[in-house]
mmCIF file of C-alpha atoms in Angstrom:
data_model
loop_
_atom_site.group_PDB
_atom_site.id
_atom_site.type_symbol
_atom_site.label_atom_id
_atom_site.label_comp_id
_atom_site.label_asym_id
_atom_site.label_seq_id
_atom_site.Cartn_x
_atom_site.Cartn_y
_atom_site.Cartn_z
ATOM 1 C CA ALA A 1 3.342 -44.987 -32.712
ATOM 2 C CA GLN A 2 4.763 -41.991 -30.918
ATOM 3 C CA SER A 3 6.254 -41.813 -27.442
ATOM 4 C CA VAL A 4 8.649 -39.759 -25.389
ATOM 5 C CA THR A 5 11.067 -40.778 -22.652
ATOM 6 C CA GLN A 6 12.506 -38.181 -20.342
ATOM 7 C CA LEU A 7 15.524 -39.882 -18.888
ATOM 8 C CA ASP A 8 15.720 -37.995 -15.599
ATOM 9 C CA SER A 9 12.808 -37.314 -13.292
ATOM 10 C CA HIS A 10 14.877 -34.825 -11.249
ATOM 11 C CA VAL A 11 17.910 -32.732 -12.150
ATOM 12 C CA SER A 12 19.729 -30.469 -9.712
ATOM 13 C CA VAL A 13 22.274 -27.844 -10.786
ATOM 14 C CA SER A 14 23.942 -24.866 -9.199
ATOM 15 C CA GLU A 15 23.106 -21.376 -10.353
ATOM 16 C CA GLY A 16 25.399 -20.335 -13.199
ATOM 17 C CA THR A 17 26.207 -23.893 -14.313
ATOM 18 C CA PRO A 18 24.944 -25.571 -17.495
ATOM 19 C CA VAL A 19 21.596 -27.327 -17.705
ATOM 20 C CA LEU A 20 20.979 -30.554 -19.635
ATOM 21 C CA LEU A 21 17.531 -32.159 -19.670
ATOM 22 C CA ARG A 22 17.405 -35.332 -21.715
ATOM 23 C CA CYS A 23 14.632 -36.494 -24.004
ATOM 24 C CA ASN A 24 14.430 -39.440 -26.371
ATOM 25 C CA TYR A 25 11.538 -39.984 -28.707
ATOM 26 C CA SER A 26 9.996 -42.696 -30.801
ATOM 27 C CA SER A 27 7.969 -41.832 -33.863
ATOM 28 C CA SER A 28 6.668 -43.663 -36.895
ATOM 29 C CA TYR A 29 6.608 -40.399 -38.822
ATOM 30 C CA SER A 30 8.816 -37.384 -39.152
ATOM 31 C CA PRO A 31 8.279 -35.922 -35.707
ATOM 32 C CA SER A 32 7.692 -32.468 -34.431
ATOM 33 C CA LEU A 33 9.172 -31.947 -30.997
ATOM 34 C CA PHE A 34 8.487 -29.420 -28.296
ATOM 35 C CA TRP A 35 9.692 -28.474 -24.847
ATOM 36 C CA TYR A 36 7.314 -26.930 -22.337
ATOM 37 C CA VAL A 37 8.031 -25.470 -18.917
ATOM 38 C CA GLN A 38 5.629 -25.462 -15.998
ATOM 39 C CA HIS A 39 6.324 -23.347 -12.948
ATOM 40 C CA PRO A 40 4.551 -24.291 -9.712
ATOM 41 C CA ASN A 41 0.828 -23.653 -9.889
ATOM 42 C CA LYS A 42 1.151 -22.255 -13.399
ATOM 43 C CA GLY A 43 0.111 -23.432 -16.833
ATOM 44 C CA LEU A 44 2.470 -24.913 -19.409
ATOM 45 C CA GLN A 45 4.514 -22.487 -21.468
ATOM 46 C CA LEU A 46 6.037 -23.357 -24.829
ATOM 47 C CA LEU A 47 9.834 -23.006 -24.658
ATOM 48 C CA LEU A 48 10.765 -24.074 -28.162
ATOM 49 C CA LYS A 49 9.744 -26.317 -31.038
ATOM 50 C CA TYR A 50 11.320 -28.329 -33.826
ATOM 51 C CA THR A 51 9.251 -28.811 -36.977
ATOM 52 C CA SER A 52 11.731 -30.119 -39.590
ATOM 53 C CA ALA A 53 13.627 -26.904 -40.191
ATOM 54 C CA ALA A 54 16.977 -26.179 -38.511
ATOM 55 C CA THR A 55 18.041 -28.971 -36.175
ATOM 56 C CA LEU A 56 19.338 -26.555 -33.545
ATOM 57 C CA VAL A 57 16.374 -24.705 -32.132
ATOM 58 C CA LYS A 58 16.613 -21.647 -29.931
ATOM 59 C CA GLY A 59 13.838 -20.855 -27.533
ATOM 60 C CA ILE A 60 12.931 -18.377 -24.869
ATOM 61 C CA ASN A 61 14.947 -17.622 -21.728
ATOM 62 C CA GLY A 62 18.225 -18.791 -23.265
ATOM 63 C CA PHE A 63 17.194 -22.413 -23.777
ATOM 64 C CA GLU A 64 17.979 -24.387 -26.888
ATOM 65 C CA ALA A 65 17.571 -27.953 -28.101
ATOM 66 C CA GLU A 66 19.141 -30.011 -30.850
ATOM 67 C CA PHE A 67 17.238 -32.552 -32.902
ATOM 68 C CA LYS A 68 19.430 -35.603 -33.525
ATOM 69 C CA LYS A 69 17.676 -38.090 -35.745
ATOM 70 C CA SER A 70 20.411 -40.715 -35.503
ATOM 71 C CA GLU A 71 20.113 -40.708 -31.720
ATOM 72 C CA THR A 72 16.335 -40.056 -31.637
ATOM 73 C CA SER A 73 17.041 -37.350 -29.104
ATOM 74 C CA PHE A 74 15.939 -33.792 -28.442
ATOM 75 C CA HIS A 75 17.848 -32.706 -25.352
ATOM 76 C CA LEU A 76 17.236 -29.304 -23.796
ATOM 77 C CA THR A 77 20.226 -27.203 -22.770
ATOM 78 C CA LYS A 78 21.053 -23.839 -21.277
ATOM 79 C CA PRO A 79 24.599 -22.537 -20.755
ATOM 80 C CA SER A 80 23.976 -20.960 -17.372
ATOM 81 C CA ALA A 81 21.141 -21.789 -14.995
ATOM 82 C CA HIS A 82 19.197 -19.077 -13.215
ATOM 83 C CA MET A 83 17.158 -19.481 -10.067
ATOM 84 C CA SER A 84 14.027 -18.656 -12.041
ATOM 85 C CA ASP A 85 14.604 -21.752 -14.214
ATOM 86 C CA ALA A 86 13.524 -24.001 -11.355
ATOM 87 C CA ALA A 87 10.396 -25.679 -12.711
ATOM 88 C CA GLU A 88 9.169 -28.849 -14.359
ATOM 89 C CA TYR A 89 9.984 -29.428 -18.017
ATOM 90 C CA PHE A 90 8.048 -31.594 -20.434
ATOM 91 C CA CYS A 91 9.251 -32.985 -23.746
ATOM 92 C CA VAL A 92 6.459 -33.531 -26.264
ATOM 93 C CA VAL A 93 6.332 -35.275 -29.645
ATOM 94 C CA SER A 94 3.650 -35.027 -32.263
ATOM 95 C CA ALA A 95 3.084 -36.955 -35.444
ATOM 96 C CA ASN A 96 3.165 -35.295 -38.823
ATOM 97 C CA ASN A 97 -0.407 -34.101 -38.550
ATOM 98 C CA PHE A 98 0.474 -31.947 -35.530
ATOM 99 C CA ASN A 99 -2.870 -32.596 -33.910
ATOM 100 C CA LYS A 100 -1.959 -35.269 -31.398
ATOM 101 C CA PHE A 101 0.713 -34.676 -28.821
ATOM 102 C CA TYR A 102 2.471 -37.168 -26.566
ATOM 103 C CA PHE A 103 3.962 -35.948 -23.309
ATOM 104 C CA GLY A 104 6.962 -37.241 -21.443
ATOM 105 C CA SER A 105 6.672 -37.772 -17.711
ATOM 106 C CA GLY A 106 8.502 -34.546 -16.929
ATOM 107 C CA THR A 107 11.817 -33.514 -15.404
ATOM 108 C CA LYS A 108 11.901 -31.351 -12.309
ATOM 109 C CA LEU A 109 14.790 -28.922 -12.402
ATOM 110 C CA ASN A 110 16.140 -27.667 -9.101
ATOM 111 C CA VAL A 111 18.564 -24.744 -9.127
ATOM 112 C CA LYS A 112 20.740 -24.306 -6.053
ATOM 113 C CA PRO A 113 22.112 -20.910 -5.064
ATOM 114 C CA GLU B 1 -2.738 -11.773 -28.863
ATOM 115 C CA ALA B 2 -4.827 -13.110 -25.991
ATOM 116 C CA GLY B 3 -3.915 -16.541 -24.734
ATOM 117 C CA VAL B 4 -6.122 -19.465 -23.842
ATOM 118 C CA VAL B 5 -8.592 -18.433 -21.166
ATOM 119 C CA GLN B 6 -9.972 -20.822 -18.594
ATOM 120 C CA SER B 7 -12.389 -20.383 -15.744
ATOM 121 C CA PRO B 8 -12.706 -20.866 -12.915
ATOM 122 C CA ARG B 9 -9.084 -21.056 -11.769
ATOM 123 C CA TYR B 10 -9.967 -22.963 -8.636
ATOM 124 C CA LYS B 11 -12.968 -25.035 -7.630
ATOM 125 C CA ILE B 12 -13.727 -26.946 -4.458
ATOM 126 C CA ILE B 13 -16.754 -29.195 -4.420
ATOM 127 C CA GLU B 14 -18.077 -32.119 -2.419
ATOM 128 C CA LYS B 15 -18.140 -35.539 -4.000
ATOM 129 C CA LYS B 16 -21.231 -36.405 -6.018
ATOM 130 C CA GLN B 17 -21.702 -32.752 -6.978
ATOM 131 C CA PRO B 18 -21.494 -31.582 -10.594
ATOM 132 C CA VAL B 19 -18.813 -29.219 -11.856
ATOM 133 C CA ALA B 20 -18.114 -27.482 -15.139
ATOM 134 C CA PHE B 21 -15.022 -25.874 -16.622
ATOM 135 C CA TRP B 22 -14.931 -23.362 -19.434
ATOM 136 C CA CYS B 23 -12.279 -22.684 -22.046
ATOM 137 C CA ASN B 24 -11.865 -19.996 -24.671
ATOM 138 C CA PRO B 25 -9.062 -20.882 -27.113
ATOM 139 C CA ILE B 26 -6.777 -18.566 -29.017
ATOM 140 C CA SER B 27 -8.661 -16.916 -31.865
ATOM 141 C CA GLY B 28 -8.365 -18.905 -35.068
ATOM 142 C CA HIS B 29 -7.120 -22.103 -33.425
ATOM 143 C CA ASN B 30 -9.370 -24.840 -34.731
ATOM 144 C CA THR B 31 -8.003 -27.629 -32.526
ATOM 145 C CA LEU B 32 -8.907 -27.656 -28.839
ATOM 146 C CA TYR B 33 -7.752 -30.091 -26.174
ATOM 147 C CA TRP B 34 -8.766 -30.915 -22.635
ATOM 148 C CA TYR B 35 -6.129 -32.526 -20.447
ATOM 149 C CA ARG B 36 -6.110 -33.719 -16.860
ATOM 150 C CA GLN B 37 -2.916 -33.370 -14.869
ATOM 151 C CA ASN B 38 -2.575 -35.223 -11.608
ATOM 152 C CA LEU B 39 -0.085 -34.061 -9.036
ATOM 153 C CA GLY B 40 3.473 -34.888 -10.053
ATOM 154 C CA GLN B 41 2.504 -36.212 -13.457
ATOM 155 C CA GLY B 42 2.353 -35.002 -17.028
ATOM 156 C CA PRO B 43 -0.892 -33.997 -18.716
ATOM 157 C CA GLU B 44 -3.155 -36.759 -19.991
ATOM 158 C CA LEU B 45 -5.427 -36.086 -22.941
ATOM 159 C CA LEU B 46 -9.146 -36.346 -22.236
ATOM 160 C CA ILE B 47 -10.600 -35.105 -25.503
ATOM 161 C CA ARG B 48 -9.543 -33.361 -28.695
ATOM 162 C CA TYR B 49 -11.770 -31.269 -30.937
ATOM 163 C CA GLU B 50 -11.271 -30.304 -34.545
ATOM 164 C CA ASN B 51 -13.621 -27.352 -34.862
ATOM 165 C CA GLU B 52 -16.847 -28.595 -33.264
ATOM 166 C CA GLU B 53 -16.164 -32.308 -33.807
ATOM 167 C CA ALA B 54 -14.725 -34.486 -31.045
ATOM 168 C CA VAL B 55 -12.148 -36.521 -32.992
ATOM 169 C CA ASP B 56 -10.436 -38.231 -30.053
ATOM 170 C CA ASP B 57 -12.328 -38.926 -26.853
ATOM 171 C CA SER B 58 -10.962 -42.377 -26.173
ATOM 172 C CA GLN B 59 -9.589 -41.354 -22.761
ATOM 173 C CA LEU B 60 -12.682 -39.513 -21.596
ATOM 174 C CA PRO B 61 -14.550 -41.396 -18.823
ATOM 175 C CA LYS B 62 -17.897 -41.164 -20.513
ATOM 176 C CA ASP B 63 -19.945 -42.365 -17.582
ATOM 177 C CA ARG B 64 -19.362 -39.113 -15.733
ATOM 178 C CA PHE B 65 -17.490 -36.747 -18.045
ATOM 179 C CA SER B 66 -18.942 -34.840 -20.960
ATOM 180 C CA ALA B 67 -17.685 -32.053 -23.160
ATOM 181 C CA GLU B 68 -18.986 -29.817 -25.869
ATOM 182 C CA ARG B 69 -17.632 -27.216 -28.239
ATOM 183 C CA LEU B 70 -20.548 -25.389 -29.692
ATOM 184 C CA LYS B 71 -19.808 -23.334 -32.810
ATOM 185 C CA GLY B 72 -16.244 -24.609 -32.796
ATOM 186 C CA VAL B 73 -14.904 -21.944 -30.435
ATOM 187 C CA ASP B 74 -15.496 -22.088 -26.669
ATOM 188 C CA SER B 75 -15.660 -25.416 -24.916
ATOM 189 C CA THR B 76 -17.102 -26.747 -21.677
ATOM 190 C CA LEU B 77 -15.992 -29.836 -19.778
ATOM 191 C CA LYS B 78 -18.400 -31.258 -17.228
ATOM 192 C CA ILE B 79 -18.127 -33.862 -14.507
ATOM 193 C CA GLN B 80 -21.282 -35.281 -12.985
ATOM 194 C CA PRO B 81 -21.091 -36.633 -10.365
ATOM 195 C CA ALA B 82 -17.576 -35.803 -9.207
ATOM 196 C CA GLU B 83 -15.526 -38.382 -7.312
ATOM 197 C CA LEU B 84 -12.577 -37.909 -4.962
ATOM 198 C CA GLY B 85 -10.226 -39.233 -7.648
ATOM 199 C CA ASP B 86 -11.208 -36.430 -9.994
ATOM 200 C CA SER B 87 -9.153 -33.956 -7.976
ATOM 201 C CA ALA B 88 -6.583 -32.659 -10.459
ATOM 202 C CA VAL B 89 -5.740 -29.706 -12.645
ATOM 203 C CA TYR B 90 -7.793 -29.549 -15.834
ATOM 204 C CA LEU B 91 -5.919 -27.921 -18.671
ATOM 205 C CA CYS B 92 -7.271 -26.567 -21.906
ATOM 206 C CA ALA B 93 -5.012 -26.043 -24.908
ATOM 207 C CA SER B 94 -5.457 -24.957 -28.489
ATOM 208 C CA SER B 95 -3.334 -25.292 -31.586
ATOM 209 C CA LEU B 96 -3.132 -24.357 -35.230
ATOM 210 C CA GLN B 97 -1.237 -26.925 -37.315
ATOM 211 C CA ALA B 98 2.511 -26.616 -36.740
ATOM 212 C CA SER B 99 2.354 -23.876 -34.135
ATOM 213 C CA GLY B 100 2.356 -26.275 -31.213
ATOM 214 C CA GLN B 101 -0.111 -26.259 -28.370
ATOM 215 C CA TYR B 102 -0.810 -23.238 -26.245
ATOM 216 C CA PHE B 103 -2.130 -23.917 -22.777
ATOM 217 C CA GLY B 104 -4.415 -22.029 -20.491
ATOM 218 C CA PRO B 105 -3.615 -21.591 -16.781
ATOM 219 C CA GLY B 106 -5.773 -24.562 -15.816
ATOM 220 C CA THR B 107 -8.546 -25.154 -13.302
ATOM 221 C CA ARG B 108 -7.486 -26.762 -10.051
ATOM 222 C CA LEU B 109 -10.323 -29.002 -8.883
ATOM 223 C CA THR B 110 -10.502 -30.294 -5.336
ATOM 224 C CA VAL B 111 -13.186 -32.841 -4.527
ATOM 225 C CA THR B 112 -13.802 -33.331 -0.795
#
């Protein structure tokens, strides 16, 4: 079975400081992992994905995530937060057939000026 | 490349009325998904299509919800009759194997 746990429902950072959004997964198969961002009243946008290639994945808008099998984690990071990063972020796992996706409950990122 | 298209973007209806949502996936994406997203929550899968076949509809409330994907491209999700608890954002997504899912902007349904 597959599942995702996003460890923080809300994260607040100051503009210009690092961002860390935590995600742990459970998967019976070699997982594929994704991070999506959802701005208010907008659809979900794919930030980055891990599909068994390099364990450090770079995405759009300066975000990156590292797949750590030993820790079953796929945390999302960004060196310096921008006001426009304020949104909700979802960690998603899929099984090896890529056709079924399991969403975490989301982390709302607040960026303070 | 055009993204996933959904219409309408917003819909307000009275309870017990029918409503339909339309989705056009990214060209070539054979897998299509309908999700419901309640306020403050993550998306919940309603139904997944592989081409024109519904391969996972276990979470679709079949007494009032129906969906179709004729010719394996566009899809329609219908609710009849709508209830107050159906107010949510209905998201359509499509995917092609390892590419991940690509989402449309969603339809925000308000049932009064």
